[in-house]
Amino acid sequence: MAGIYIHIPFCKQACFYCDFHFSTTMKHKTKLLDAIDKELVIRKSTFETEKIETIYFGGGTPSLLSVEEINKLIKTIEDNYNLADKIEITLEANPDDLSLSKIKSLAQTPINRLSIGVQSFYEEDLTLMNRAHNATEVKQALTDARQYFDNLTIDLIYGIPGMSSSRWEDNLEQALSYDIPHISSYALTVEPKTALEALINKGKIAPVEESLAYEHYQLLQAFTKAHNFINYEFSNFGKEGYFSKNNTAYWFGKPYIGVGPSAHSFYKNTRSWNVANNMLYIKALSENRIPSSAEKLSVTDLYNEYIMTRLRTMWGVSVNDIELLFGRKYVAYYQKITKELLSQHKLYIAENGNLVVKESAKFLTDGIASDLFYIS
């Protein structure tokens, strides 16, 4: 099984915290979508023997596309790839794009999962992050989307400067009031060269505090658990039957093609990425070539990535997988380091024998994973 990721690099405005590739002008949108369409056709030979089980429209803001534009890209995939019977097709959307008529139209397409970038139900948080939507649009979009989409997920951000714990809890309560079956939640992170970093350095926004993020994450864990969500990956909480197939495939190392400027792909032991420039991307595809760079991952690279991704999940790390995929040398190293971490009570051995991070130590997952990395 494999997946296709489509990067739509357009946004109405720049969120202060974002370091993804995007453009706030859609002057060349038609040419770029034609280039994405062409890349999909060119790359079909890579997955001739693979069955596609997920299609994911990310960005950027894919909900800026018209329904006709979305359908055209899906049709190209249907015509050139072998699709699974119960394929998951996700569209990331911003609340301000989701008018009732747009939601109704999307419900008539093959899109069967909406991922809505709520981030917060509070106006002051949305303003601080420079989001394009407001709190009223959030509530209306969720009310309308819930009528037409069963498989619905929202993004929420915690650790925002000035966000009290009570306000964070109210965000979670409001999400629950719409009967949302899946929540992806992330700590606000200050990425290099973003507007957020500049504003914090100038003293216009208070610094992001890790202690606040930790407090909010603990509240998130307790709240979701109390309301029958399963924390199946560090940042993802789903009701039974609503786990993201796209994200889960990534954590399990399944192959995927990324099309569009800046999109990444992974196949066998090779990772590749497209140029992060819209015009260069368009020009290259007009010449029937894909403007990408690639690196071949070593066994150690693959082992470390396996540790990093699987330790973030409820399924944990399997010593049998390590032996099968990487060999006895890595098993010996893993077992040696694991003894130390088990003695620190950060990890435990599950009933199936897999190594899993304890709930009390989940906020430290990435650091724990780095302790297990093989350093040659």
CSV table of C-alpha atoms in Angstrom, one decimal:
chain,number,residue,atom,x,y,z
A,1,MET,CA,0.0,0.0,0.0
A,2,ALA,CA,1.1,3.5,-0.7
A,3,GLY,CA,0.0,7.1,-0.6
A,4,ILE,CA,0.0,10.3,-2.7
A,5,TYR,CA,0.5,13.7,-1.2
A,6,ILE,CA,-0.4,16.8,-3.2
A,7,HIS,CA,1.1,20.1,-2.1
A,8,ILE,CA,-1.0,23.2,-2.9
A,9,PRO,CA,1.3,26.1,-2.3
A,10,PHE,CA,-1.3,29.0,-2.0
A,11,CYS,CA,-2.5,30.9,1.0
A,12,LYS,CA,-4.6,34.1,1.5
A,13,GLN,CA,-2.1,35.4,4.0
A,14,ALA,CA,1.0,34.2,5.9
A,15,CYS,CA,0.4,32.8,9.4
A,16,PHE,CA,3.2,34.1,11.6
A,17,TYR,CA,4.4,30.7,12.7
A,18,CYS,CA,4.4,28.9,9.3
A,19,ASP,CA,7.7,27.8,7.6
A,20,PHE,CA,6.0,25.7,4.9
A,21,HIS,CA,6.4,26.7,1.2
A,22,PHE,CA,3.5,28.8,0.0
A,23,SER,CA,2.6,31.9,-2.0
A,24,THR,CA,0.0,34.6,-1.2
A,25,THR,CA,-0.5,35.3,-4.9
A,26,MET,CA,-2.4,32.9,-7.1
A,27,LYS,CA,-1.5,34.6,-10.3
A,28,HIS,CA,0.0,31.4,-11.7
A,29,LYS,CA,-2.4,28.9,-10.1
A,30,THR,CA,-3.7,27.4,-13.4
A,31,LYS,CA,-0.2,26.8,-14.7
A,32,LEU,CA,0.9,25.3,-11.4
A,33,LEU,CA,-2.1,22.9,-11.2
A,34,ASP,CA,-1.3,21.8,-14.8
A,35,ALA,CA,2.2,21.1,-13.7
A,36,ILE,CA,1.0,19.1,-10.7
A,37,ASP,CA,-1.3,17.1,-13.1
A,38,LYS,CA,1.7,16.4,-15.4
A,39,GLU,CA,3.9,15.3,-12.5
A,40,LEU,CA,1.3,12.8,-11.4
A,41,VAL,CA,1.3,11.3,-14.9
A,42,ILE,CA,5.1,11.2,-15.2
A,43,ARG,CA,5.5,9.6,-11.8
A,44,LYS,CA,2.9,6.8,-12.2
A,45,SER,CA,5.6,4.3,-13.2
A,46,THR,CA,7.1,4.5,-9.7
A,47,PHE,CA,4.0,3.0,-8.2
A,48,GLU,CA,3.0,0.5,-11.0
A,49,THR,CA,3.1,-2.4,-8.5
A,50,GLU,CA,1.6,-0.4,-5.5
A,51,LYS,CA,-2.0,0.1,-4.5
A,52,ILE,CA,-2.9,3.7,-3.4
A,53,GLU,CA,-4.8,3.7,-0.1
A,54,THR,CA,-4.5,7.5,0.7
A,55,ILE,CA,-4.6,10.8,-1.2
A,56,TYR,CA,-3.9,13.9,0.8
A,57,PHE,CA,-4.3,17.5,-0.3
A,58,GLY,CA,-2.0,19.6,1.9
A,59,GLY,CA,-0.4,23.0,1.7
A,60,GLY,CA,-0.6,25.8,1.8
A,61,THR,CA,-4.4,26.0,1.7
A,62,PRO,CA,-5.9,23.4,-0.6
A,63,SER,CA,-9.4,24.6,0.1
A,64,LEU,CA,-8.6,27.6,-2.0
A,65,LEU,CA,-9.0,25.3,-5.0
A,66,SER,CA,-12.4,25.1,-6.8
A,67,VAL,CA,-14.2,21.8,-6.7
A,68,GLU,CA,-13.6,21.4,-10.4
A,69,GLU,CA,-9.8,21.8,-9.9
A,70,ILE,CA,-9.8,19.2,-7.1
A,71,ASN,CA,-11.9,16.8,-9.2
A,72,LYS,CA,-9.5,17.1,-12.1
A,73,LEU,CA,-6.5,16.1,-10.0
A,74,ILE,CA,-8.4,13.2,-8.5
A,75,LYS,CA,-9.4,12.1,-12.0
A,76,THR,CA,-5.8,12.1,-13.1
A,77,ILE,CA,-4.9,9.8,-10.2
A,78,GLU,CA,-7.8,7.5,-10.9
A,79,ASP,CA,-6.7,7.2,-14.5
A,80,ASN,CA,-3.1,6.5,-13.8
A,81,TYR,CA,-2.8,4.6,-10.5
A,82,ASN,CA,-4.3,1.5,-8.9
A,83,LEU,CA,-6.6,2.6,-6.1
A,84,ALA,CA,-7.6,0.7,-3.0
A,85,ASP,CA,-11.3,-0.1,-2.6
A,86,LYS,CA,-11.7,2.0,0.6
A,87,ILE,CA,-9.3,4.8,-0.2
A,88,GLU,CA,-9.0,7.8,2.2
A,89,ILE,CA,-9.0,11.2,0.5
A,90,THR,CA,-8.3,14.1,2.8
A,91,LEU,CA,-8.5,17.8,2.0
A,92,GLU,CA,-7.0,20.4,4.4
A,93,ALA,CA,-9.3,23.4,4.7
A,94,ASN,CA,-9.5,26.7,6.4
A,95,PRO,CA,-12.8,27.8,8.0
A,96,ASP,CA,-13.0,31.0,6.0
A,97,ASP,CA,-13.1,28.9,2.7
A,98,LEU,CA,-15.9,26.6,3.9
A,99,SER,CA,-19.1,28.3,3.0
A,100,LEU,CA,-22.2,26.0,3.2
A,101,SER,CA,-22.3,25.8,-0.6
A,102,LYS,CA,-18.5,24.9,-0.8
A,103,ILE,CA,-19.0,22.2,1.8
A,104,LYS,CA,-22.0,20.8,-0.1
A,105,SER,CA,-20.0,20.7,-3.3
A,106,LEU,CA,-17.0,19.0,-1.6
A,107,ALA,CA,-19.3,16.4,-0.3
A,108,GLN,CA,-20.2,15.5,-3.9
A,109,THR,CA,-16.5,14.9,-4.7
A,110,PRO,CA,-14.5,11.8,-3.8
A,111,ILE,CA,-13.1,13.7,-0.8
A,112,ASN,CA,-14.2,11.7,2.2
A,113,ARG,CA,-12.2,13.4,5.0
A,114,LEU,CA,-11.9,17.0,5.9
A,115,SER,CA,-9.0,18.4,8.0
A,116,ILE,CA,-10.0,21.9,9.2
A,117,GLY,CA,-7.4,24.3,10.5
A,118,VAL,CA,-9.2,25.7,13.4
A,119,GLN,CA,-6.1,26.3,15.6
A,120,SER,CA,-8.2,28.1,18.3
A,121,PHE,CA,-11.8,29.1,19.0
A,122,TYR,CA,-10.6,32.4,20.5
A,123,GLU,CA,-10.2,35.7,18.5
A,124,GLU,CA,-7.1,36.9,20.3
A,125,ASP,CA,-5.3,33.6,19.6
A,126,LEU,CA,-6.2,33.8,15.9
A,127,THR,CA,-5.1,37.4,15.7
A,128,LEU,CA,-1.8,36.7,17.4
A,129,MET,CA,-1.1,33.9,14.8
A,130,ASN,CA,-2.3,36.0,11.9
A,131,ARG,CA,-4.9,33.4,10.8
A,132,ALA,CA,-7.1,34.4,7.9
A,133,HIS,CA,-10.3,33.3,9.7
A,134,ASN,CA,-12.1,34.5,12.8
A,135,ALA,CA,-13.9,32.6,15.6
A,136,THR,CA,-17.3,33.1,14.1
A,137,GLU,CA,-16.2,31.4,10.9
A,138,VAL,CA,-14.8,28.5,12.8
A,139,LYS,CA,-18.1,27.7,14.5
A,140,GLN,CA,-20.2,28.1,11.4
A,141,ALA,CA,-17.8,25.9,9.3
A,142,LEU,CA,-17.8,23.1,11.9
A,143,THR,CA,-21.6,23.3,12.2
A,144,ASP,CA,-22.0,23.0,8.5
A,145,ALA,CA,-19.2,20.5,7.8
A,146,ARG,CA,-20.5,18.1,10.5
A,147,GLN,CA,-23.8,17.8,8.5
A,148,TYR,CA,-22.0,16.5,5.4
A,149,PHE,CA,-18.8,14.8,6.6
A,150,ASP,CA,-18.6,12.0,9.1
A,151,ASN,CA,-14.8,11.7,9.0
A,152,LEU,CA,-13.7,15.1,10.3
A,153,THR,CA,-10.6,16.3,12.0
A,154,ILE,CA,-9.5,19.6,13.3
A,155,ASP,CA,-6.1,21.1,14.2
A,156,LEU,CA,-5.7,22.9,17.5
A,157,ILE,CA,-2.6,24.8,18.7
A,158,TYR,CA,-1.6,24.9,22.4
A,159,GLY,CA,1.2,26.8,24.2
A,160,ILE,CA,0.2,30.1,22.7
A,161,PRO,CA,1.5,33.1,24.6
A,162,GLY,CA,-1.3,34.5,26.8
A,163,MET,CA,-3.4,31.3,26.5
A,164,SER,CA,-4.4,30.3,30.0
A,165,SER,CA,-5.1,26.7,30.9
A,166,SER,CA,-8.8,27.4,31.3
A,167,ARG,CA,-8.9,28.9,27.8
A,168,TRP,CA,-7.1,25.8,26.4
A,169,GLU,CA,-9.6,23.6,28.2
A,170,ASP,CA,-12.5,25.6,26.8
A,171,ASN,CA,-11.0,25.1,23.3
A,172,LEU,CA,-11.2,21.3,23.9
A,173,GLU,CA,-14.7,21.6,25.2
A,174,GLN,CA,-15.8,23.5,22.2
A,175,ALA,CA,-14.3,20.9,19.9
A,176,LEU,CA,-16.2,18.2,21.8
A,177,SER,CA,-19.5,20.1,21.4
A,178,TYR,CA,-19.3,19.6,17.6
A,179,ASP,CA,-18.8,15.8,18.0
A,180,ILE,CA,-15.4,15.9,16.3
A,181,PRO,CA,-14.1,12.4,16.1
A,182,HIS,CA,-10.4,13.3,15.6
A,183,ILE,CA,-8.1,16.1,16.8
A,184,SER,CA,-4.6,16.8,15.8
A,185,SER,CA,-2.9,19.1,18.3
A,186,TYR,CA,0.5,20.8,18.2
A,187,ALA,CA,2.5,23.1,20.5
A,188,LEU,CA,3.2,26.5,19.0
A,189,THR,CA,6.8,26.3,17.8
A,190,VAL,CA,9.1,29.2,16.9
A,191,GLU,CA,10.6,28.2,13.6
A,192,PRO,CA,13.7,30.0,12.3
A,193,LYS,CA,13.1,33.0,9.9
A,194,THR,CA,9.4,33.1,10.5
A,195,ALA,CA,7.4,36.3,11.3
A,196,LEU,CA,6.8,34.8,14.8
A,197,GLU,CA,10.5,34.6,15.5
A,198,ALA,CA,11.0,38.2,14.4
A,199,LEU,CA,8.0,39.5,16.5
A,200,ILE,CA,9.2,37.7,19.6
A,201,ASN,CA,12.8,39.1,19.1
A,202,LYS,CA,11.3,42.6,18.8
A,203,GLY,CA,9.3,42.1,22.0
A,204,LYS,CA,5.9,42.5,20.2
A,205,ILE,CA,4.8,38.9,21.1
A,206,ALA,CA,5.7,37.2,24.4
A,207,PRO,CA,8.2,34.3,24.1
A,208,VAL,CA,6.8,30.8,23.8
A,209,GLU,CA,7.2,28.9,27.1
A,210,GLU,CA,7.9,25.1,27.1
A,211,SER,CA,6.5,24.9,30.6
A,212,LEU,CA,3.1,26.2,29.4
A,213,ALA,CA,3.1,23.8,26.5
A,214,TYR,CA,3.8,20.9,28.8
A,215,GLU,CA,0.9,22.0,31.1
A,216,HIS,CA,-1.4,22.2,28.1
A,217,TYR,CA,-0.3,18.8,26.7
A,218,GLN,CA,-1.1,17.2,30.1
A,219,LEU,CA,-4.5,18.7,30.0
A,220,LEU,CA,-4.9,17.5,26.4
A,221,GLN,CA,-4.0,14.0,27.3
A,222,ALA,CA,-6.4,13.9,30.3
A,223,PHE,CA,-9.3,15.5,28.4
A,224,THR,CA,-9.1,13.3,25.3
A,225,LYS,CA,-8.8,10.1,27.4
A,226,ALA,CA,-11.8,11.1,29.5
A,227,HIS,CA,-13.9,11.5,26.3
A,228,ASN,CA,-12.8,8.2,24.6
A,229,PHE,CA,-10.2,9.5,22.3
A,230,ILE,CA,-7.2,7.3,21.7
A,231,ASN,CA,-3.8,9.0,21.7
A,232,TYR,CA,-2.5,6.8,18.9
A,233,GLU,CA,0.4,9.2,18.0
A,234,PHE,CA,2.0,12.0,20.1
A,235,SER,CA,-0.1,14.8,18.4
A,236,ASN,CA,-3.1,12.8,17.2
A,237,PHE,CA,-6.2,11.8,19.1
A,238,GLY,CA,-9.0,9.8,17.4
A,239,LYS,CA,-12.1,8.0,18.3
A,240,GLU,CA,-12.1,4.3,17.4
A,241,GLY,CA,-12.4,3.9,13.6
A,242,TYR,CA,-11.2,7.5,12.9
A,243,PHE,CA,-7.4,7.2,12.9
A,244,SER,CA,-5.8,8.9,9.9
A,245,LYS,CA,-4.8,6.3,7.4
A,246,ASN,CA,-2.4,8.9,5.7
A,247,ASN,CA,-0.5,9.7,8.9
A,248,THR,CA,-0.4,6.1,10.1
A,249,ALA,CA,1.1,5.0,6.8
A,250,TYR,CA,3.9,7.6,7.3
A,251,TRP,CA,4.7,6.3,10.8
A,252,PHE,CA,4.8,2.8,9.5
A,253,GLY,CA,7.3,3.7,6.8
A,254,LYS,CA,5.0,3.0,3.8
A,255,PRO,CA,6.0,4.6,0.5
A,256,TYR,CA,4.4,7.8,-0.7
A,257,ILE,CA,4.8,10.2,-3.7
A,258,GLY,CA,4.7,13.9,-3.0
A,259,VAL,CA,3.8,16.1,-5.9
A,260,GLY,CA,3.9,19.9,-6.2
A,261,PRO,CA,6.6,22.4,-5.2
A,262,SER,CA,8.5,21.4,-2.0
A,263,ALA,CA,6.7,18.1,-1.7
A,264,HIS,CA,8.7,15.1,-0.3
A,265,SER,CA,8.5,11.5,-1.4
A,266,PHE,CA,9.8,8.3,0.1
A,267,TYR,CA,10.2,5.0,-1.7
A,268,LYS,CA,12.3,2.0,-0.6
A,269,ASN,CA,15.5,3.6,0.8
A,270,THR,CA,15.3,6.9,-1.1
A,271,ARG,CA,13.9,10.2,0.0
A,272,SER,CA,13.4,13.0,-2.6
A,273,TRP,CA,12.0,16.5,-2.5
A,274,ASN,CA,10.8,18.9,-5.2
A,275,VAL,CA,12.2,22.4,-5.6
A,276,ALA,CA,10.5,24.9,-3.3
A,277,ASN,CA,9.9,27.5,-6.0
A,278,ASN,CA,6.6,27.8,-7.9
A,279,MET,CA,8.0,29.2,-11.1
A,280,LEU,CA,11.0,26.8,-11.3
A,281,TYR,CA,8.6,24.0,-10.7
A,282,ILE,CA,6.3,25.1,-13.5
A,283,LYS,CA,9.2,25.6,-15.9
A,284,ALA,CA,10.6,22.2,-15.2
A,285,LEU,CA,7.3,20.4,-15.8
A,286,SER,CA,6.8,22.3,-19.0
A,287,GLU,CA,10.0,20.6,-20.1
A,288,ASN,CA,8.7,17.2,-18.9
A,289,ARG,CA,11.2,16.9,-16.1
A,290,ILE,CA,10.6,16.8,-12.3
A,291,PRO,CA,12.7,19.4,-10.5
A,292,SER,CA,13.7,17.2,-7.5
A,293,SER,CA,16.7,16.2,-5.4
A,294,ALA,CA,17.2,12.9,-3.7
A,295,GLU,CA,19.2,11.1,-1.0
A,296,LYS,CA,19.8,7.4,-0.5
A,297,LEU,CA,19.2,6.6,3.2
A,298,SER,CA,21.7,4.3,4.9
A,299,VAL,CA,20.6,1.4,7.1
A,300,THR,CA,21.4,3.6,10.2
A,301,ASP,CA,19.3,6.4,8.8
A,302,LEU,CA,16.4,4.1,8.3
A,303,TYR,CA,16.8,2.6,11.7
A,304,ASN,CA,16.9,6.0,13.4
A,305,GLU,CA,13.8,7.1,11.4
A,306,TYR,CA,12.0,3.9,12.4
A,307,ILE,CA,12.7,4.6,16.1
A,308,MET,CA,11.7,8.3,15.8
A,309,THR,CA,8.3,7.6,14.1
A,310,ARG,CA,7.3,4.4,15.8
A,311,LEU,CA,8.1,5.6,19.3
A,312,ARG,CA,5.7,8.5,18.8
A,313,THR,CA,2.9,6.0,18.4
A,314,MET,CA,0.9,3.7,20.7
A,315,TRP,CA,2.2,0.7,18.8
A,316,GLY,CA,5.8,1.4,19.8
A,317,VAL,CA,9.0,-0.2,18.7
A,318,SER,CA,9.2,-3.9,17.8
A,319,VAL,CA,12.5,-5.7,18.3
A,320,ASN,CA,11.4,-8.3,15.7
A,321,ASP,CA,11.0,-5.4,13.2
A,322,ILE,CA,14.5,-4.2,14.0
A,323,GLU,CA,16.0,-7.6,13.4
A,324,LEU,CA,14.1,-8.1,10.2
A,325,LEU,CA,14.7,-4.7,8.8
A,326,PHE,CA,18.1,-3.7,10.1
A,327,GLY,CA,19.9,-6.8,11.4
A,328,ARG,CA,21.4,-8.1,14.7
A,329,LYS,CA,23.9,-5.3,15.2
A,330,TYR,CA,21.0,-2.8,15.7
A,331,VAL,CA,19.1,-5.3,17.9
A,332,ALA,CA,22.1,-5.5,20.2
A,333,TYR,CA,22.5,-1.7,20.4
A,334,TYR,CA,18.8,-1.2,20.9
A,335,GLN,CA,18.6,-3.7,23.8
A,336,LYS,CA,21.6,-2.2,25.5
A,337,ILE,CA,20.2,1.4,25.4
A,338,THR,CA,16.7,0.2,26.2
A,339,LYS,CA,17.8,-1.2,29.6
A,340,GLU,CA,18.9,2.2,30.7
A,341,LEU,CA,15.7,3.9,29.7
A,342,LEU,CA,13.5,1.3,31.3
A,343,SER,CA,15.3,1.8,34.5
A,344,GLN,CA,14.4,5.5,34.3
A,345,HIS,CA,10.7,4.5,34.0
A,346,LYS,CA,10.2,6.5,30.8
A,347,LEU,CA,9.3,3.4,28.8
A,348,TYR,CA,7.6,0.1,29.3
A,349,ILE,CA,7.3,-3.2,27.5
A,350,ALA,CA,3.7,-3.8,26.3
A,351,GLU,CA,1.9,-7.1,26.3
A,352,ASN,CA,3.0,-7.7,22.7
A,353,GLY,CA,6.6,-7.1,23.6
A,354,ASN,CA,6.9,-3.7,22.0
A,355,LEU,CA,8.6,-0.8,23.6
A,356,VAL,CA,6.2,2.1,24.3
A,357,VAL,CA,6.6,5.5,26.0
A,358,LYS,CA,4.9,5.8,29.3
A,359,GLU,CA,2.0,8.3,29.3
A,360,SER,CA,3.8,10.4,32.0
A,361,ALA,CA,6.8,10.8,29.7
A,362,LYS,CA,5.1,11.4,26.4
A,363,PHE,CA,6.0,15.1,26.2
A,364,LEU,CA,9.7,13.9,26.2
A,365,THR,CA,9.2,11.4,23.3
A,366,ASP,CA,11.5,13.1,20.8
A,367,GLY,CA,14.3,13.3,23.4
A,368,ILE,CA,13.8,9.6,24.4
A,369,ALA,CA,13.9,8.6,20.7
A,370,SER,CA,17.2,10.4,20.2
A,371,ASP,CA,18.7,8.5,23.1
A,372,LEU,CA,17.9,5.3,21.1
A,373,PHE,CA,19.4,6.5,17.8
A,374,TYR,CA,22.4,4.5,16.5
A,375,ILE,CA,25.4,6.8,16.4
A,376,SER,CA,28.1,5.2,14.2
